[in-house]
Amino acid sequence: MISFLGFLLRLAFWLLVAPLLPGIINKVKAWVAGRRGPPTLQLYYDLAKLWRKGVVLSTLASPGFVAGPAVAWVALISAAMLMPLGAAGGALSFRGDVLLLIYLLALARFCTAWAAMETGSAFEGMGAAREVSYAVLSEAALFAAVLALGIHTGSVSLVTMLSPMAGAGALLLAAGLFTVLLAENCRVPFDDPNTHLELTMIHEVMVLDHSGPPLAVILHGASVKLLLFTLLLVQAVLPMGGLSSAGAAGALAAGVLGVTVAVGLVESLMARLAFRRVPLLLTTAFLFCLFALLMAWKGGA
Amino acid sequence: MTPGVLLSLAAVGWVVGIASGRWFSRIWLGFTLAGAAAGLGAAVMVLFGGMDWEWRSSVAVGGEPIHLHLDALSALFLALLCGVGGAGAMYARGYWSEEHYPASAPRGRAWWSALLSSMGLVLLSANGLHFLIGWELFTVSAFFLVTLDRQNPEVRAAGWLYLAASHVGTVCLFAFFCTLAARTGSWDLGPMREQVGLAPLFWAALAGFSVKAGVFPLHVWLPSAHANAPSHVSSILSGVAIKMGVYGIVRFSGWLPVPAAAGWVLIGLGATSALLGIAFAFAQSDFKRLLAYCSVENVGVILVGVGGALIAAAHGDEPWGRLALAGALLHVWNHGAFKALLFLGAGSVLHATGTREMSKLGGLWRSMPWTAGLFALGSLAVSGLPPLNGFISEWLVYLGLFEAALGKGPAAWAAIPAAIMLAMAGALAMASFAKAGAMIFLGSPRSHFAAAAHECGLGMRVPMLALAGVCVLMGLAPVLFWPAVARAVGSWHPAWVAAPAPDSMATLGSVHLGFGILVLAGAAWLWRMALGNGLRRGLTWDCGYAAPVARMQYTSSSFGGIVSGWFRWVLQPERKMHRPRGPFPAGALRLERVPETVLERVIGPVGVAILHVSTSVRRLQHGRLQYYILYVVAGLIALGVLVSMGGVP
């Protein structure tokens, strides 16, 4: 009963807290630009509104157009449930759960790309092609990061492997994972979440034709993914071993807030990269993670 | 019922199939299916029953007494053979039917049974000579199946390429088996790990079997044979025939001593095959070629697992070696199931539209909903995505590699790069199948072939449904299949006797089940929400385009453009550009083609050079007697000079 309650609480955390992050990022951006900006809770209002709206479906779209976002959303929530939350651990932990998490993210990507292709639009085709192509590099970086953590802690399950290394290894890992976070969540400098009508974007262009509840699910899923990566980054580099559980929760929250603000600052201070530079930056992220791996290797030898 | 009885029944069924195939298609189907069921029964008895089956007879074939042997490892492959063989037979009746192909359909049925029997013979024979005979029969029957539609020159070329490449492999196998027989004094096969001197022979076996398995630089025959063969033949080629190469590698790396470098070479070959195979797949615009290259990738995944197991065995690291090998062997089954499903799906599309070019298709989900759904399921499985079977085996291989990396032993040096390369290959596989599924089934039809498509008949749908069911079942309940795989691992390495399924695998299975239910529930709920809120159909909005046409859609090569750019060094794409010029451009053109790089850029030129040299040598042979006498005289004089100068002739 307790575990069931814990499960529900955890689900509620992911469902309810995740949409806060994009709001904070937007606030930071507004603050840097000297504007008042939309309310922090704007995404919640948007989601509530979209959830009640009707759906316009392309004449070309199959039922997969609606099923795709649903599957992607379930996959993202399930991946999130595997992610440990500080002392509370994950909803479920087993050897090799980290692989399941990465592949659930891949499933979400497949479904989003599939739904995008349903419309037969060149824009959406472009976005889907970019999304699946850049994923190759970010997945390599993510694997290198996971291997680094695994070698450092001697474990392949998330609960035990998220115990940070010290020094340069942690810094390298932080740089690598932060870049992967930006790429996977379609933030500047990889993508610009503001430009809905440009040729130059990845994620936003894939969801151009979605509306109503499917769009709500997509937006919510994206915020869950952002929180998931933020938590991964924070727990991979922030040492919280000595803290009490309340202190750890506080540190975790502060870490998440810090990363979110950093994303906002990057977004305010940098321009989006030209597309041919994207692979270069992702390769750099991969190399950061690879060097972190080498540090982990050396550290324990 | 013993395995022996069931195997005899299978043999009877398939031999009757060979005999009756030409004239009686119903009887043929009945006997082939019965044979497949009996063979499957025998395999299941060995895999789950616990006892190996062995039969020696005093009757000699080719001077050697018959010795048949079915242990868990060969039973694993036999089960695959019977499953895919049965499904393909059923599919063939609708797909390659008498009314469409009056000349080749009867031949196809007979050769199908011949292929099944000869592959069965390869799996059962524990005698080098009979193995070779079975291997050759299997190669030849596959050749006749590939060239069923032999009026088409492209098909004939693909068939010849397959036959030539296969025989290059067979030459290596001849060398392997003959040397083995000469060294051991007997053609009899069996465990001989203690005879350390036999280790170098592994390289000959590896070369021979890799050609059949389609390991990366030796895969040259694979894409064109798979693409040009009738689709049910492609499904058994990819699902089972290339696995015979894998079987050979696994079998003889288990029975013979292996050189110290074997594991490292295998893991390297596997990782390279996986990454480059899938890079080629992503760049294809012919959907059957895409599937064929994807087989190169999957064989790579399997070899990574086998190579890992060899390294682990050499270093005495049982736990992770067992995981890697179990993953590899489970992937043999999984790949057989989903790739056969995908090829059968591709066959239905080809049957309905008559083109393999993805850029001419599109929007087929409307006319072929079953095929579209089943192809999508197969795509998810082949991309290794949860909750289907592909993920289970890849997860096991990854877990093995991760544990090896965590050990920080020498094996980690192979495991870390292999894991990262497999991760990239996995992401590319997902990209390839997102592309294939989307280009074929989504959007609007790009040509009139696609617009006039029709759904396949029930006879073709049932085998696809069966294969899809296997994919789902193996994904949701992997522990059911674990004992079989564990026994096969045990018969590969006698010290790694059957272990219970890892706890995490059971957990993963239940997570998959729960996730599967949630996915269905989530999709249904969202669909209901959408319907409840009001659903309107309209033109694709597309940033406000008023009149989108089918030609504006993204095509297969534009979808793969980014990645093809990264792999340009190996893909060597050919481009022909003619930009529109001037205020009134007359025409524009952009052609892009990814060649069969290894074949056209490496093997082709080398072959031409060899031919060139041999042609110039051939000038010596012109049929003029007086010159021949001159050669003899010159030779004698040269010999005389050599002797008189003190050399020993």
PDB file of N, CA, C and O in Angstrom, chain B residues 263-264 267 305-325 400 404 411 492-493 496:
ATOM      1  N   GLY B 263      38.179 -13.643 -30.333  1.00  0.00           N
ATOM      2  CA  GLY B 263      37.119 -12.823 -29.757  1.00  0.00           C
ATOM      3  C   GLY B 263      37.242 -11.364 -30.155  1.00  0.00           C
ATOM      4  O   GLY B 263      36.257 -10.704 -30.489  1.00  0.00           O
ATOM      5  N   TRP B 264      38.476 -10.878 -30.151  1.00  0.00           N
ATOM      6  CA  TRP B 264      38.713  -9.467 -30.491  1.00  0.00           C
ATOM      7  C   TRP B 264      38.343  -9.201 -31.939  1.00  0.00           C
ATOM      8  O   TRP B 264      37.726  -8.180 -32.252  1.00  0.00           O
ATOM      9  N   ILE B 267      34.485  -9.301 -32.301  1.00  0.00           N
ATOM     10  CA  ILE B 267      33.781  -8.141 -31.747  1.00  0.00           C
ATOM     11  C   ILE B 267      34.035  -6.928 -32.637  1.00  0.00           C
ATOM     12  O   ILE B 267      33.134  -6.113 -32.892  1.00  0.00           O
ATOM     13  N   GLY B 305      28.055 -10.017 -29.655  1.00  0.00           N
ATOM     14  CA  GLY B 305      27.764 -10.879 -28.505  1.00  0.00           C
ATOM     15  C   GLY B 305      28.653 -12.113 -28.492  1.00  0.00           C
ATOM     16  O   GLY B 305      29.226 -12.474 -27.456  1.00  0.00           O
ATOM     17  N   VAL B 306      28.808 -12.741 -29.663  1.00  0.00           N
ATOM     18  CA  VAL B 306      29.619 -13.960 -29.727  1.00  0.00           C
ATOM     19  C   VAL B 306      31.082 -13.634 -29.423  1.00  0.00           C
ATOM     20  O   VAL B 306      31.756 -14.352 -28.660  1.00  0.00           O
ATOM     21  N   GLY B 307      31.569 -12.535 -30.010  1.00  0.00           N
ATOM     22  CA  GLY B 307      32.954 -12.141 -29.755  1.00  0.00           C
ATOM     23  C   GLY B 307      33.184 -11.848 -28.286  1.00  0.00           C
ATOM     24  O   GLY B 307      34.187 -12.267 -27.699  1.00  0.00           O
ATOM     25  N   GLY B 308      32.206 -11.156 -27.679  1.00  0.00           N
ATOM     26  CA  GLY B 308      32.306 -10.874 -26.247  1.00  0.00           C
ATOM     27  C   GLY B 308      32.392 -12.176 -25.459  1.00  0.00           C
ATOM     28  O   GLY B 308      33.218 -12.314 -24.549  1.00  0.00           O
ATOM     29  N   ALA B 309      31.575 -13.144 -25.843  1.00  0.00           N
ATOM     30  CA  ALA B 309      31.585 -14.415 -25.121  1.00  0.00           C
ATOM     31  C   ALA B 309      32.933 -15.104 -25.265  1.00  0.00           C
ATOM     32  O   ALA B 309      33.443 -15.701 -24.306  1.00  0.00           O
ATOM     33  N   LEU B 310      33.541 -14.996 -26.462  1.00  0.00           N
ATOM     34  CA  LEU B 310      34.850 -15.633 -26.660  1.00  0.00           C
ATOM     35  C   LEU B 310      35.912 -14.980 -25.774  1.00  0.00           C
ATOM     36  O   LEU B 310      36.734 -15.662 -25.162  1.00  0.00           O
ATOM     37  N   ILE B 311      35.859 -13.638 -25.712  1.00  0.00           N
ATOM     38  CA  ILE B 311      36.831 -12.946 -24.858  1.00  0.00           C
ATOM     39  C   ILE B 311      36.614 -13.348 -23.408  1.00  0.00           C
ATOM     40  O   ILE B 311      37.563 -13.643 -22.671  1.00  0.00           O
ATOM     41  N   ALA B 312      35.335 -13.390 -23.016  1.00  0.00           N
ATOM     42  CA  ALA B 312      35.023 -13.746 -21.632  1.00  0.00           C
ATOM     43  C   ALA B 312      35.499 -15.157 -21.325  1.00  0.00           C
ATOM     44  O   ALA B 312      36.065 -15.418 -20.261  1.00  0.00           O
ATOM     45  N   ALA B 313      35.297 -16.065 -22.286  1.00  0.00           N
ATOM     46  CA  ALA B 313      35.716 -17.441 -22.050  1.00  0.00           C
ATOM     47  C   ALA B 313      37.230 -17.516 -21.905  1.00  0.00           C
ATOM     48  O   ALA B 313      37.744 -18.261 -21.067  1.00  0.00           O
ATOM     49  N   ALA B 314      37.935 -16.708 -22.715  1.00  0.00           N
ATOM     50  CA  ALA B 314      39.389 -16.747 -22.648  1.00  0.00           C
ATOM     51  C   ALA B 314      39.890 -16.216 -21.305  1.00  0.00           C
ATOM     52  O   ALA B 314      40.918 -16.660 -20.811  1.00  0.00           O
ATOM     53  N   HIS B 315      39.149 -15.247 -20.728  1.00  0.00           N
ATOM     54  CA  HIS B 315      39.603 -14.659 -19.464  1.00  0.00           C
ATOM     55  C   HIS B 315      38.903 -15.262 -18.253  1.00  0.00           C
ATOM     56  O   HIS B 315      39.105 -14.807 -17.136  1.00  0.00           O
ATOM     57  N   GLY B 316      38.045 -16.237 -18.501  1.00  0.00           N
ATOM     58  CA  GLY B 316      37.343 -16.858 -17.379  1.00  0.00           C
ATOM     59  C   GLY B 316      36.326 -15.955 -16.709  1.00  0.00           C
ATOM     60  O   GLY B 316      36.062 -16.079 -15.516  1.00  0.00           O
ATOM     61  N   ASP B 317      35.721 -15.017 -17.470  1.00  0.00           N
ATOM     62  CA  ASP B 317      34.675 -14.145 -16.902  1.00  0.00           C
ATOM     63  C   ASP B 317      33.321 -14.715 -17.257  1.00  0.00           C
ATOM     64  O   ASP B 317      32.685 -14.266 -18.204  1.00  0.00           O
ATOM     65  N   GLU B 318      32.865 -15.667 -16.508  1.00  0.00           N
ATOM     66  CA  GLU B 318      31.635 -16.326 -16.930  1.00  0.00           C
ATOM     67  C   GLU B 318      30.409 -15.413 -16.973  1.00  0.00           C
ATOM     68  O   GLU B 318      29.686 -15.410 -17.955  1.00  0.00           O
ATOM     69  N   PRO B 319      30.170 -14.603 -15.915  1.00  0.00           N
ATOM     70  CA  PRO B 319      28.853 -13.941 -15.858  1.00  0.00           C
ATOM     71  C   PRO B 319      28.540 -13.072 -17.062  1.00  0.00           C
ATOM     72  O   PRO B 319      27.470 -13.183 -17.647  1.00  0.00           O
ATOM     73  N   TRP B 320      29.493 -12.234 -17.461  1.00  0.00           N
ATOM     74  CA  TRP B 320      29.116 -11.345 -18.560  1.00  0.00           C
ATOM     75  C   TRP B 320      29.209 -12.036 -19.908  1.00  0.00           C
ATOM     76  O   TRP B 320      28.460 -11.690 -20.838  1.00  0.00           O
ATOM     77  N   GLY B 321      30.085 -13.011 -20.010  1.00  0.00           N
ATOM     78  CA  GLY B 321      30.166 -13.747 -21.264  1.00  0.00           C
ATOM     79  C   GLY B 321      28.872 -14.470 -21.547  1.00  0.00           C
ATOM     80  O   GLY B 321      28.360 -14.493 -22.669  1.00  0.00           O
ATOM     81  N   ARG B 322      28.296 -15.023 -20.487  1.00  0.00           N
ATOM     82  CA  ARG B 322      27.029 -15.728 -20.645  1.00  0.00           C
ATOM     83  C   ARG B 322      25.925 -14.773 -21.103  1.00  0.00           C
ATOM     84  O   ARG B 322      25.140 -15.096 -21.996  1.00  0.00           O
ATOM     85  N   LEU B 323      25.909 -13.579 -20.516  1.00  0.00           N
ATOM     86  CA  LEU B 323      24.887 -12.596 -20.915  1.00  0.00           C
ATOM     87  C   LEU B 323      25.041 -12.228 -22.383  1.00  0.00           C
ATOM     88  O   LEU B 323      24.061 -12.170 -23.134  1.00  0.00           O
ATOM     89  N   ALA B 324      26.295 -11.957 -22.782  1.00  0.00           N
ATOM     90  CA  ALA B 324      26.522 -11.527 -24.162  1.00  0.00           C
ATOM     91  C   ALA B 324      26.113 -12.620 -25.137  1.00  0.00           C
ATOM     92  O   ALA B 324      25.447 -12.359 -26.144  1.00  0.00           O
ATOM     93  N   LEU B 325      26.510 -13.862 -24.829  1.00  0.00           N
ATOM     94  CA  LEU B 325      26.180 -14.941 -25.761  1.00  0.00           C
ATOM     95  C   LEU B 325      24.679 -15.210 -25.779  1.00  0.00           C
ATOM     96  O   LEU B 325      24.084 -15.438 -26.842  1.00  0.00           O
ATOM     97  N   GLY B 400      25.940  -7.390 -21.117  1.00  0.00           N
ATOM     98  CA  GLY B 400      27.203  -8.112 -21.119  1.00  0.00           C
ATOM     99  C   GLY B 400      28.364  -7.151 -21.331  1.00  0.00           C
ATOM    100  O   GLY B 400      29.359  -7.182 -20.604  1.00  0.00           O
ATOM    101  N   ALA B 404      31.374  -6.052 -18.764  1.00  0.00           N
ATOM    102  CA  ALA B 404      32.774  -6.203 -19.151  1.00  0.00           C
ATOM    103  C   ALA B 404      33.514  -4.893 -18.932  1.00  0.00           C
ATOM    104  O   ALA B 404      34.639  -4.867 -18.440  1.00  0.00           O
ATOM    105  N   ALA B 411      39.172  -6.846 -21.397  1.00  0.00           N
ATOM    106  CA  ALA B 411      37.984  -6.949 -22.236  1.00  0.00           C
ATOM    107  C   ALA B 411      37.284  -5.607 -22.377  1.00  0.00           C
ATOM    108  O   ALA B 411      36.599  -5.356 -23.367  1.00  0.00           O
ATOM    109  N   TRP B 492      27.362 -24.534 -25.871  1.00  0.00           N
ATOM    110  CA  TRP B 492      28.499 -23.860 -26.510  1.00  0.00           C
ATOM    111  C   TRP B 492      29.732 -23.975 -25.619  1.00  0.00           C
ATOM    112  O   TRP B 492      30.829 -24.242 -26.070  1.00  0.00           O
ATOM    113  N   HIS B 493      29.542 -23.729 -24.337  1.00  0.00           N
ATOM    114  CA  HIS B 493      30.649 -23.778 -23.393  1.00  0.00           C
ATOM    115  C   HIS B 493      30.240 -24.717 -22.270  1.00  0.00           C
ATOM    116  O   HIS B 493      29.350 -24.393 -21.495  1.00  0.00           O
ATOM    117  N   TRP B 496      29.589 -23.414 -18.788  1.00  0.00           N
ATOM    118  CA  TRP B 496      28.526 -22.421 -18.549  1.00  0.00           C
ATOM    119  C   TRP B 496      27.167 -23.123 -18.589  1.00  0.00           C
ATOM    120  O   TRP B 496      26.307 -22.782 -19.394  1.00  0.00           O
TER     121      TRP B 496
END
